[in-house]
Amino acid sequence: MTLTERLVNRVGSRPGRSGPSRRGFLGGAALVGAALAVNPWGYLVRPASAYDTVCGTQAACADGYSAFCCTVNGGSNSCPPNSFIGGWWKADNSSFCGGSARYYIDCNAFRNGPWQCHCAEGSCDQRRVACNQFRYGQCSLDVPASNTGPVVCRMVSCTPPWQQFGGTCTSSSATDNRTATHTAPCNGQAPLGGLDWVAGSDGGIRLAGWAFDPDQPSTDLQIAVYLDGVGVGWFGTGGPRADVNAAYGISGNHGFELSIPAGSGTHTVQVYAINVAGGTGNPMLGSRTVNVGAVPVGSLDSLAGVADSRIRVRGWAFDPDEPGTEIQVAVYRNGAGVGWVPTGVPRPDVNSVYGIGGNHGFDFTIDAPPGDHTVQVFAINIAGGIGNPLVGNGSVRVGLAMGSVDRAAAVGSTVRVQGWAFDPDQPNTSIQVAVYRDGAWVGWFPTGVPRPDVNSVFGIGGNHGFDVPVDSPPGRHSFQVYAINIGPAADNPLIGIRAAVVQ
Amino acid sequence: MIAEPIIGGHGFSVTLPATWEGRIYQRPTPSAAFSPRNRAAPGSNLADAGAGWLGEQTRPVLHLGNFALPADRGDYGSGAVETMGPQNTFIAILEFGRECLGTALYASVGLPRVSPEGFDPNALQRRIPGQAGCQFFFTEQSRPMCLYVVLGSGIDAPALSAQVNMVLDRIRVAAG
């Protein structure tokens, strides 16, 4: 043992010299936030201080471990001069590598080389340098034990050494999980990136962003996606992002856009970039809350003015997130809320089309004063998805007689004015129509002609057609027809104007 | 007279002296690349999901000690050596792949024996005050290996190294 080694060992054994300096400790207090950001799993599950998370546990010279190469090699995670790769081990389930194995690669000095045993002088990595005469034995097999000096430092990587140092290291592994929490702040840079957007979709979540590792800026990364705190998977970048490349002066494809399945409801999505080289962890690119699911669907099938000055509203609506459950619809008349009405009317046609169960029809009436109205119906969401969609709107006339002048045709000197009319207040009762020729009153005439087509459309009974003969002099004439109201007081609406020419 | 126990496996066998115990094991070879998707999959083995990458080769490891070997040990004895007292000794033999055969590092042939002067407080995977270690790379029965020995007290190396050699004499290595 050299004198230097004796001094180092004595320093390392001194009581109370088990942690970083006070100055370093105070500096470390500011690193709590950084620790949480770069090492979310490790920090939250391991009983270590934030300082430890940044620099790793057992970082003092007295702890007996070898320093990291970046600490002693100008920040470079590589073997310093006069050293060689002597071997490697792994620590499984490392938070520094996204839960995968983390690899430690020793750089051994050559025997009788210039390296002298000492304690590193990193901000917190004060482990031993060129002290531990030990070799793992899988790398640089051409260097015999007789030419092997102590471990100068150790590199660290999330990439297996037989891949990273192919031809130098073999794949025969050694495991030491007690070093899983060792690291140093200088171990490269953490990936950069951003979570551009997250959006709920039908049955899942879509998200997009970008990430790259400054240590290997042209390499595609993996991102880890968590849904409500549970790992969903790793996904590769690989999408072109010319904007990112231009901004950072790099090449490669660093964008990602993907979908993950998610049930209906509100979810939290977190995305981490997985470090491919040095750096102190896998930074979170972003966290978002997103609502997933489909909004209700439906239809407003018909609006009709019905007896007693009411509007009959018919249709169907259901929420695909819970297709067997009856939902409610919100009704607005002329822009003002009327109320919420439950579905519950059997609609086997809807169930057949969508392959669902339940009773999703609605058929109800609302009050309305005589006149023209607009009606809007919204389906009320009961699960995922955002908003209560409009399922239909329409216009309807209430409390006023209605009808149509279908034709006015001259036969000789007689013009036959034909059409239909009824009053929704008493839809089965025949009413009268008032006929005007060229603005002059001709007379009132009863309806009473069967019009099964009208009855079918409006769902009413009675005979509501009219066929009025009007003797007229030669020339062109205009015929105006008004339906005569029979319900509550209201106007007698004009239901049509037709022209006819008498020869 | 109680017969001394013999442990064997993976081409090793050892007749254990009284007060010694041993373990022979080989870690499982990773069968799938790690990913959180694997870890989150129903029925996945969480302990295996983060252990190594495809292509990794695990090899037999022999651990011997005259103290209680804890269940959770690193391949070079971490977790065990921290529990050693001054009169305890730990022996690890790790096998490596056949690609090491004929290389300079593994050129020495035959399971070596230790000498007191070969132990050094700095010849440890992790320096622990009071302890001393030594390490040899060699090939036995066409099997490349590393012998790593830790003494609980470097001061007692003469007596402890004799115990080590007594145990090494009891190790049999089958042909690779």
XYZ file of C-alpha atoms in Angstrom:
679
model
C 0.000 0.000 0.000
C 1.422 3.373 -0.976
C 1.582 6.358 1.316
C -1.133 8.034 -0.710
C -3.356 5.015 -0.341
C -2.791 5.015 3.392
C -3.809 8.662 3.581
C -6.930 8.072 1.515
C -7.913 5.098 3.587
C -7.387 7.092 6.771
C -9.528 9.943 5.503
C -12.120 7.503 4.343
C -12.277 5.836 7.735
C -12.558 9.013 9.794
C -15.796 9.195 11.767
C -18.135 11.895 10.597
C -16.615 12.004 7.138
C -19.477 10.042 5.724
C -21.207 12.719 3.717
C -20.552 15.622 1.456
C -19.295 18.940 2.743
C -21.644 21.414 4.402
C -21.243 23.680 1.442
C -22.232 20.863 -0.821
C -25.130 19.981 1.387
C -26.520 23.504 1.316
C -26.160 23.514 -2.409
C -27.982 20.267 -2.514
C -31.016 21.696 -0.790
C -31.790 23.615 -3.934
C -31.784 20.412 -5.867
C -34.914 18.947 -4.377
C -37.048 20.098 -7.228
C -34.530 18.921 -9.737
C -34.405 15.562 -8.083
C -38.130 15.171 -8.324
C -38.048 16.165 -11.924
C -35.275 13.899 -13.089
C -35.889 10.812 -11.074
C -39.568 10.479 -10.334
C -39.633 6.804 -9.509
C -36.470 6.538 -7.529
C -37.041 9.635 -5.488
C -40.549 8.704 -4.490
C -39.888 5.117 -3.533
C -36.457 5.268 -1.998
C -35.704 6.603 1.479
C -32.992 8.989 0.379
C -32.678 12.735 0.446
C -33.003 14.827 -2.656
C -29.297 15.435 -2.406
C -28.734 11.730 -2.581
C -30.936 11.484 -5.593
C -28.850 13.962 -7.499
C -25.473 12.545 -6.511
C -26.470 9.072 -5.460
C -26.059 7.305 -2.176
C -22.713 6.301 -0.668
C -20.969 9.164 -2.400
C -18.308 9.810 0.228
C -14.759 8.578 -0.007
C -15.326 6.625 3.196
C -18.066 4.600 1.556
C -15.430 2.691 -0.351
C -16.796 2.875 -3.876
C -15.096 4.218 -6.991
C -15.934 7.634 -8.406
C -17.760 8.256 -11.638
C -15.641 9.049 -14.653
C -17.409 12.299 -15.412
C -16.280 13.551 -12.028
C -12.614 12.943 -12.724
C -12.520 13.240 -16.509
C -13.624 16.782 -17.209
C -17.294 15.902 -17.218
C -16.917 13.167 -19.790
C -18.585 9.852 -19.139
C -15.609 7.995 -20.596
C -12.383 6.369 -19.511
C -9.700 8.959 -18.803
C -6.210 8.666 -20.252
C -4.032 5.806 -19.034
C -6.994 3.635 -18.239
C -8.919 0.897 -20.022
C -12.314 -0.715 -19.756
C -11.810 -3.550 -17.332
C -15.302 -4.919 -16.828
C -18.871 -4.123 -15.998
C -21.811 -4.922 -13.807
C -25.430 -4.031 -13.749
C -28.019 -2.896 -11.260
C -31.482 -4.101 -12.148
C -34.671 -2.089 -12.090
C -32.832 1.197 -12.022
C -34.841 4.374 -11.869
C -32.044 6.050 -13.791
C -32.853 3.878 -16.795
C -36.605 3.975 -16.669
C -36.819 0.865 -14.521
C -34.498 -1.208 -16.679
C -30.971 -2.336 -15.867
C -28.301 0.310 -15.453
C -24.781 -0.579 -16.447
C -21.572 0.441 -14.705
C -18.362 0.060 -16.658
C -15.100 0.222 -14.765
C -12.085 2.027 -16.145
C -9.006 0.367 -14.694
C -5.618 1.982 -14.609
C -2.676 0.180 -16.096
C -0.410 -1.299 -13.510
C 2.313 1.106 -12.435
C 0.699 3.908 -14.419
C 0.493 7.554 -13.408
C -2.766 7.305 -11.480
C -2.542 7.812 -7.737
C -5.157 6.860 -5.184
C -7.180 9.835 -3.984
C -10.684 10.990 -3.133
C -12.602 12.660 -5.936
C -13.437 16.320 -5.555
C -16.820 16.421 -7.211
C -19.582 18.565 -5.767
C -20.890 15.458 -4.107
C -19.238 12.537 -5.882
C -16.266 12.232 -3.565
C -15.733 8.548 -4.084
C -12.367 6.876 -4.506
C -10.179 7.344 -7.555
C -7.565 4.789 -8.573
C -7.724 3.079 -5.209
C -9.728 -0.122 -5.530
C -7.601 -2.860 -7.042
C -10.431 -4.822 -8.495
C -11.598 -5.943 -11.891
C -14.915 -7.263 -13.114
C -13.320 -9.178 -15.928
C -15.522 -9.010 -19.026
C -13.706 -6.339 -21.053
C -10.293 -5.795 -22.609
C -9.430 -9.432 -22.197
C -6.086 -8.805 -23.831
C -4.961 -6.856 -20.764
C -3.715 -9.432 -18.265
C -4.200 -9.200 -14.551
C -0.509 -8.490 -14.201
C -0.989 -5.227 -16.061
C -4.217 -4.282 -14.321
C -4.157 -1.369 -11.924
C -6.900 -0.029 -9.680
C -10.266 1.227 -10.813
C -9.814 4.849 -11.788
C -13.502 5.475 -12.212
C -16.672 3.995 -13.563
C -18.751 4.974 -16.522
C -22.488 4.582 -16.470
C -24.987 3.820 -19.188
C -28.458 2.531 -19.841
C -27.112 0.709 -22.888
C -25.659 -2.774 -22.399
C -21.854 -2.715 -22.576
C -21.681 -5.544 -25.091
C -23.599 -3.228 -27.394
C -22.006 0.069 -26.434
C -18.496 -1.379 -26.375
C -18.924 -4.256 -28.787
C -15.668 -6.101 -29.358
C -14.281 -4.866 -26.057
C -16.802 -6.251 -23.586
C -18.536 -9.612 -23.488
C -22.134 -10.143 -22.453
C -21.414 -12.298 -19.391
C -23.085 -10.328 -16.663
C -22.397 -9.594 -13.044
C -25.031 -8.020 -10.852
C -24.763 -5.677 -7.894
C -28.006 -3.967 -7.119
C -26.527 -2.060 -4.211
C -25.035 0.416 -6.607
C -28.378 1.190 -8.219
C -28.622 4.555 -6.505
C -25.093 5.699 -7.226
C -24.640 8.539 -9.660
C -23.068 11.943 -10.164
C -24.521 15.215 -11.433
C -22.114 15.320 -14.342
C -23.229 12.052 -15.864
C -24.210 13.613 -19.118
C -27.287 15.585 -19.952
C -30.823 14.539 -19.512
C -33.061 14.410 -22.574
C -34.912 17.491 -23.708
C -38.406 17.532 -25.051
C -41.931 18.670 -24.789
C -45.439 17.334 -24.627
C -47.197 19.418 -27.234
C -50.736 18.282 -26.757
C -52.927 15.616 -25.219
C -56.471 15.022 -26.325
C -59.178 12.625 -25.380
C -60.625 10.597 -28.193
C -63.220 7.903 -28.524
C -61.898 5.143 -26.284
C -58.437 6.542 -25.763
C -56.012 9.383 -25.537
C -53.896 10.878 -28.251
C -50.722 12.744 -27.460
C -47.823 14.248 -29.307
C -44.522 15.907 -28.621
C -40.822 15.599 -29.160
C -37.703 14.509 -27.299
C -34.025 14.006 -27.901
C -30.924 13.381 -25.813
C -28.183 15.993 -26.224
C -25.648 13.285 -25.518
C -26.738 11.448 -28.679
C -28.717 14.067 -30.563
C -29.344 12.076 -33.724
C -30.625 8.994 -31.919
C -34.306 8.212 -31.636
C -35.425 8.014 -28.028
C -38.047 6.109 -26.174
C -40.696 7.848 -24.178
C -42.472 6.259 -21.258
C -46.152 7.006 -20.910
C -47.997 6.748 -17.631
C -51.746 6.806 -17.275
C -52.986 7.705 -13.815
C -49.611 6.768 -12.402
C -49.387 3.352 -14.028
C -46.896 2.611 -16.762
C -48.580 2.084 -20.110
C -45.582 1.512 -22.317
C -42.512 2.792 -24.039
C -42.909 4.307 -27.445
C -40.257 5.412 -29.856
C -39.767 8.816 -31.279
C -39.194 8.704 -34.991
C -41.545 11.266 -36.392
C -39.901 14.075 -38.331
C -39.764 17.371 -36.486
C -37.930 19.827 -38.661
C -38.724 22.589 -36.194
C -36.943 20.782 -33.382
C -33.954 19.974 -35.551
C -33.708 23.562 -36.683
C -34.050 24.932 -33.179
C -31.320 22.741 -31.735
C -29.135 22.261 -34.789
C -29.525 18.502 -34.743
C -30.591 15.754 -37.105
C -32.815 12.738 -36.723
C -36.503 12.265 -36.161
C -37.508 13.274 -32.695
C -41.250 13.652 -32.835
C -43.856 11.320 -31.466
C -47.577 11.066 -31.873
C -49.451 8.110 -30.507
C -52.632 6.797 -28.998
C -53.122 4.882 -25.799
C -56.295 3.154 -24.723
C -58.168 4.665 -21.818
C -61.567 4.189 -20.307
C -64.094 6.911 -20.057
C -63.550 9.622 -17.535
C -60.867 12.047 -16.427
C -57.277 10.833 -16.590
C -53.806 12.129 -15.895
C -51.182 11.433 -18.527
C -47.480 11.775 -17.796
C -44.745 11.373 -20.356
C -41.052 10.835 -19.622
C -38.126 10.829 -22.005
C -35.811 7.869 -21.563
C -32.163 8.758 -21.310
C -29.916 6.971 -23.784
C -26.574 8.078 -22.458
C -25.475 10.075 -19.445
C -27.590 12.392 -17.412
C -29.274 12.138 -14.103
C -32.481 10.515 -15.116
C -35.490 10.443 -17.349
C -37.154 13.843 -17.259
C -40.854 14.324 -17.369
C -41.851 15.971 -20.615
C -45.249 16.902 -19.365
C -48.316 16.013 -17.397
C -51.838 16.668 -18.537
C -55.348 15.981 -17.380
C -57.663 14.847 -20.110
C -61.230 13.727 -20.389
C -61.797 10.572 -22.381
C -64.956 9.181 -23.865
C -67.642 9.755 -26.390
C -70.280 12.405 -26.086
C -73.905 11.337 -26.345
C -75.528 10.885 -29.707
C -79.150 11.343 -30.635
C -81.724 12.801 -32.946
C -84.665 15.134 -32.788
C -87.071 13.238 -34.984
C -90.041 15.556 -34.968
C -91.568 18.693 -33.541
C -95.290 19.225 -33.737
C -97.772 21.659 -32.360
C -100.426 19.686 -30.540
C -103.604 20.314 -28.611
C -103.811 22.816 -25.818
C -101.061 24.919 -27.290
C -98.225 22.497 -26.629
C -95.259 21.266 -28.588
C -94.653 17.573 -28.927
C -90.957 16.686 -28.999
C -89.846 13.253 -30.162
C -86.486 11.667 -30.707
C -83.799 9.585 -29.047
C -80.437 9.988 -27.312
C -77.906 7.825 -25.471
C -74.341 8.031 -24.201
C -72.020 5.496 -25.903
C -69.899 5.401 -22.760
C -72.843 3.826 -20.932
C -75.106 2.660 -23.704
C -77.511 0.759 -21.502
C -78.285 3.720 -19.298
C -81.087 6.157 -19.912
C -79.900 9.727 -20.026
C -81.651 13.078 -20.009
C -82.148 15.676 -22.652
C -82.277 19.390 -22.068
C -84.952 21.325 -23.960
C -84.791 24.951 -24.974
C -87.633 26.951 -26.552
C -86.705 30.133 -28.339
C -83.320 30.011 -26.635
C -84.676 29.716 -23.109
C -84.274 26.581 -21.056
C -87.477 24.670 -20.461
C -86.157 21.711 -18.491
C -84.434 18.343 -18.479
C -86.459 15.349 -19.561
C -85.430 11.725 -19.201
C -85.326 9.306 -22.053
C -87.000 5.995 -21.396
C -89.240 5.400 -24.355
C -88.507 2.128 -26.128
C -86.779 2.631 -29.455
C -85.966 -0.788 -30.799
C -84.916 0.787 -34.082
C -82.126 2.726 -32.335
C -81.082 -0.288 -30.309
C -80.906 -2.372 -33.442
C -78.768 0.104 -35.329
C -76.296 0.631 -32.472
C -76.437 -2.831 -31.002
C -77.328 -1.586 -27.557
C -79.983 -2.143 -24.929
C -82.103 0.206 -22.895
C -84.864 2.626 -23.724
C -83.449 5.702 -25.335
C -86.414 7.403 -26.902
C -88.032 10.583 -25.706
C -91.551 11.765 -26.452
C -92.901 14.633 -24.419
C -94.715 17.928 -24.744
C -93.874 21.407 -23.579
C -96.051 24.460 -23.147
C -95.917 27.148 -25.782
C -98.086 30.179 -26.505
C -99.678 30.333 -29.932
C -97.170 31.305 -32.519
C -93.968 30.182 -34.155
C -91.212 28.724 -31.977
C -87.755 27.260 -32.250
C -86.850 24.236 -30.149
C -83.414 22.864 -29.337
C -82.673 19.540 -27.674
C -79.333 18.687 -26.049
C -78.251 15.266 -24.794
C -76.785 15.311 -21.287
C -73.440 13.554 -20.949
C -73.174 11.006 -18.157
C -69.595 9.714 -18.601
C -66.572 10.552 -20.714
C -66.344 13.081 -23.438
C -66.701 16.779 -23.173
C -69.976 18.605 -23.430
C -73.648 17.977 -23.974
C -74.139 17.907 -27.699
C -77.060 19.385 -29.593
C -78.982 16.497 -31.027
C -81.450 18.549 -33.015
C -83.310 21.783 -33.477
C -86.310 22.857 -35.452
C -89.212 25.249 -35.837
C -92.825 24.594 -35.038
C -96.087 26.508 -35.093
C -98.287 26.146 -32.040
C -101.872 27.118 -31.335
C -102.462 28.369 -34.890
C -104.323 26.661 -37.581
C -102.096 25.426 -40.317
C -102.415 24.199 -43.820
C -101.409 24.518 -47.403
C -102.872 25.590 -50.753
C -101.801 22.806 -53.029
C -103.174 24.147 -56.299
C -105.536 26.598 -57.978
C -106.707 25.395 -61.407
C -109.255 26.885 -63.797
C -111.849 24.688 -65.449
C -113.884 26.897 -67.722
C -114.860 29.905 -65.645
C -114.414 28.065 -62.347
C -111.198 27.997 -60.397
C -110.843 25.085 -58.007
C -108.750 26.006 -54.999
C -107.483 22.839 -53.238
C -105.445 22.153 -50.123
C -105.669 21.198 -46.489
C -105.913 22.906 -43.110
C -106.480 22.007 -39.491
C -106.031 23.499 -36.046
C -103.606 21.588 -33.789
C -105.632 22.630 -30.797
C -108.424 20.365 -32.067
C -106.656 18.260 -34.625
C -109.498 15.869 -35.347
C -112.001 18.600 -36.022
C -112.668 20.087 -39.438
C -112.227 23.826 -39.631
C -113.029 26.572 -42.100
C -110.826 28.321 -44.595
C -111.370 31.866 -45.805
C -110.737 32.408 -49.536
C -109.864 35.746 -51.125
C -109.604 36.416 -54.833
C -107.413 39.292 -55.845
C -107.734 40.641 -52.314
C -111.539 40.444 -52.233
C -113.268 38.139 -49.837
C -114.971 35.201 -51.525
C -116.234 33.250 -48.516
C -115.597 30.729 -45.771
C -115.561 27.094 -46.730
C -115.335 23.989 -44.553
C -112.652 21.435 -44.791
C -113.904 17.834 -44.848
C -112.221 16.222 -47.786
C -110.288 13.112 -46.720
C -106.521 13.685 -46.729
C -104.921 10.547 -45.376
C -101.502 11.903 -46.309
C -101.946 14.843 -43.970
C -103.271 12.653 -41.196
C -100.322 10.359 -41.515
C -97.744 13.084 -41.372
C -99.230 14.800 -38.355
C -100.584 11.748 -36.618
C -104.125 13.051 -36.475
C -107.613 11.989 -37.457
C -110.425 13.781 -39.270
C -110.856 15.073 -42.796
C -108.852 18.189 -43.398
C -108.818 18.665 -47.126
C -110.671 21.406 -48.960
C -111.694 21.815 -52.629
C -113.357 25.206 -53.174
C -114.859 26.172 -56.583
C -114.698 29.913 -57.255
C -116.426 31.322 -60.346
C -114.128 33.918 -61.832
C -114.076 36.245 -64.845
C -111.485 35.808 -67.551
C -108.005 36.896 -66.642
C -105.248 36.140 -64.183
C -106.300 35.854 -60.547
C -104.584 35.460 -57.237
C -106.227 33.309 -54.548
C -105.332 33.725 -50.889
C -106.447 31.195 -48.286
C -106.551 31.646 -44.495
C -107.127 28.895 -41.957
C -109.745 29.853 -39.366
C -108.635 29.280 -35.812
C -110.928 27.255 -33.543
C -108.850 26.889 -30.382
C -107.618 29.508 -27.944
C -107.642 33.011 -29.292
C -105.113 33.372 -32.032
C -104.698 34.714 -35.513
C -106.084 33.084 -38.611
C -102.910 32.413 -40.537
C -102.460 32.759 -44.258
C -101.730 29.243 -45.464
C -101.020 29.951 -49.116
C -101.395 32.020 -52.275
C -101.928 30.525 -55.696
C -102.521 32.061 -59.137
C -104.839 30.823 -61.862
C -105.798 32.107 -65.348
C -109.340 31.951 -66.565
C -109.662 32.020 -70.363
C -19.749 -38.390 13.450
C -21.777 -36.069 11.272
C -20.777 -36.098 7.634
C -19.728 -32.786 6.198
C -22.318 -31.418 3.802
C -21.645 -31.313 0.092
C -23.215 -28.742 -2.160
C -23.131 -29.012 -5.917
C -24.515 -27.595 -9.092
C -23.605 -25.893 -12.359
C -20.423 -27.956 -12.534
C -19.224 -27.091 -9.024
C -19.147 -29.208 -5.898
C -17.826 -28.303 -2.479
C -17.520 -30.276 0.716
C -18.252 -27.681 3.327
C -16.240 -27.584 6.528
C -18.047 -27.066 9.785
C -19.330 -23.500 10.225
C -19.136 -22.848 6.472
C -22.021 -22.489 4.127
C -22.268 -22.027 0.418
C -24.511 -21.156 -2.488
C -24.254 -22.089 -6.127
C -26.570 -20.216 -8.444
C -27.037 -18.767 -11.857
C -29.260 -15.748 -12.367
C -32.042 -16.109 -14.933
C -31.206 -15.000 -18.415
C -33.377 -12.096 -19.567
C -35.893 -13.418 -22.017
C -37.430 -10.174 -23.141
C -36.322 -6.612 -23.482
C -37.556 -4.477 -20.666
C -40.359 -2.069 -21.199
C -43.048 -0.647 -18.969
C -45.495 -2.367 -21.287
C -44.045 -5.699 -20.194
C -44.118 -4.622 -16.606
C -47.703 -3.478 -16.815
C -48.867 -6.601 -18.618
C -51.186 -8.819 -16.582
C -49.305 -11.666 -15.006
C -45.893 -10.232 -15.758
C -43.072 -10.982 -13.368
C -42.193 -7.573 -12.047
C -38.899 -8.754 -10.606
C -37.680 -9.995 -13.972
C -39.025 -7.227 -16.120
C -36.289 -4.782 -15.215
C -33.422 -7.252 -15.064
C -31.134 -6.897 -17.993
C -31.529 -6.923 -21.731
C -31.760 -9.525 -24.403
C -28.318 -10.833 -25.238
C -27.091 -10.863 -21.667
C -25.447 -14.118 -20.623
C -25.615 -15.150 -17.004
C -23.062 -17.632 -15.661
C -22.713 -19.859 -12.602
C -21.567 -18.247 -9.379
C -20.262 -19.960 -6.248
C -20.329 -18.214 -2.884
C -18.765 -19.622 0.264
C -18.415 -18.110 3.713
C -17.929 -19.019 7.329
C -20.818 -16.809 8.288
C -24.486 -16.589 7.459
C -24.789 -15.624 3.820
C -27.688 -13.213 3.367
C -30.128 -14.044 0.612
C -29.615 -10.797 -1.248
C -26.032 -10.712 -2.476
C -24.226 -9.178 -5.361
C -22.226 -11.572 -7.466
C -18.982 -10.332 -5.900
C -20.456 -10.538 -2.441
C -21.964 -7.133 -1.820
C -24.546 -7.432 0.869
C -22.596 -10.269 2.482
C -19.175 -8.751 3.077
C -20.724 -5.849 4.959
C -21.934 -8.327 7.573
C -18.594 -10.044 8.102
C -16.769 -10.040 11.390
C -12.991 -10.047 11.753
C -12.744 -13.832 11.670
C -15.032 -14.286 8.714
C -14.032 -15.111 5.184
C -15.919 -14.829 1.932
C -15.046 -16.654 -1.269
C -16.644 -15.996 -4.663
C -15.957 -17.841 -7.875
C -17.589 -16.429 -10.978
C -17.546 -18.214 -14.288
C -17.297 -16.325 -17.570
C -18.080 -17.202 -21.160
C -16.072 -19.422 -23.412
C -15.109 -16.398 -25.461
C -12.650 -15.674 -22.663
C -10.737 -18.874 -23.246
C -7.220 -18.298 -24.423
C -7.201 -14.611 -23.591
C -4.456 -12.937 -21.644
C -6.686 -12.210 -18.678
C -7.661 -15.837 -18.243
C -4.347 -17.365 -19.280
C -3.528 -18.722 -15.848
C -4.586 -22.345 -15.521
C -5.932 -23.987 -12.401
C -7.806 -22.859 -9.336
C -5.285 -20.733 -7.476
C -4.435 -20.722 -3.799
C -4.015 -17.600 -1.754
C -1.127 -16.326 0.301
C -1.267 -13.844 3.202
C 0.877 -11.320 1.406
C -1.505 -11.341 -1.539
C -4.243 -9.651 0.458
C -4.608 -5.904 0.390
C -7.169 -3.511 1.920
C -7.499 -1.859 -1.465
C -7.981 -5.095 -3.367
C -11.686 -5.045 -2.657
C -14.644 -4.406 -4.851
C -15.674 -1.878 -2.228
C -13.248 -0.888 0.437
C -14.515 -1.682 3.932
C -12.284 -0.694 6.827
C -10.384 -3.649 8.304
C -11.062 -6.020 5.442
C -8.614 -7.183 2.808
C -9.075 -8.938 -0.488
C -7.423 -10.597 -3.411
C -8.555 -11.577 -6.876
C -7.396 -14.046 -9.524
C -8.491 -14.687 -13.090
C -7.825 -18.207 -14.343
C -9.150 -21.116 -16.332
C -10.093 -24.397 -14.708
C -11.346 -27.360 -16.709
C -11.671 -25.108 -19.749
C -13.940 -22.810 -17.786
C -12.804 -19.164 -17.463
C -13.282 -17.968 -13.902
C -12.504 -15.331 -11.336
C -11.658 -16.110 -7.714
C -12.345 -13.273 -5.305
C -11.622 -13.624 -1.601
C -12.446 -11.206 1.200
C -11.004 -11.524 4.688
C -12.839 -9.967 7.573
C -9.530 -8.829 9.022
C -6.482 -8.115 6.939
C -4.378 -8.315 10.048
C -5.325 -11.943 10.451
C -4.498 -12.795 6.866
C -2.051 -15.593 7.741
C -4.621 -17.591 9.678
C -7.574 -16.724 7.502
C -5.794 -17.422 4.231
C -5.027 -20.896 5.514
C -8.717 -21.437 6.029
C -9.355 -20.186 2.534
C -6.899 -22.611 1.014
C -8.413 -25.423 3.029
C -11.791 -24.631 1.494
C -10.368 -24.148 -1.988
C -8.932 -27.637 -1.714
C -12.463 -28.918 -1.337
C -13.821 -27.328 -4.514
C -14.245 -29.551 -7.532
C -14.883 -28.118 -10.958
C -16.341 -30.288 -13.660
C -15.075 -30.029 -17.192
C -16.694 -27.308 -19.229
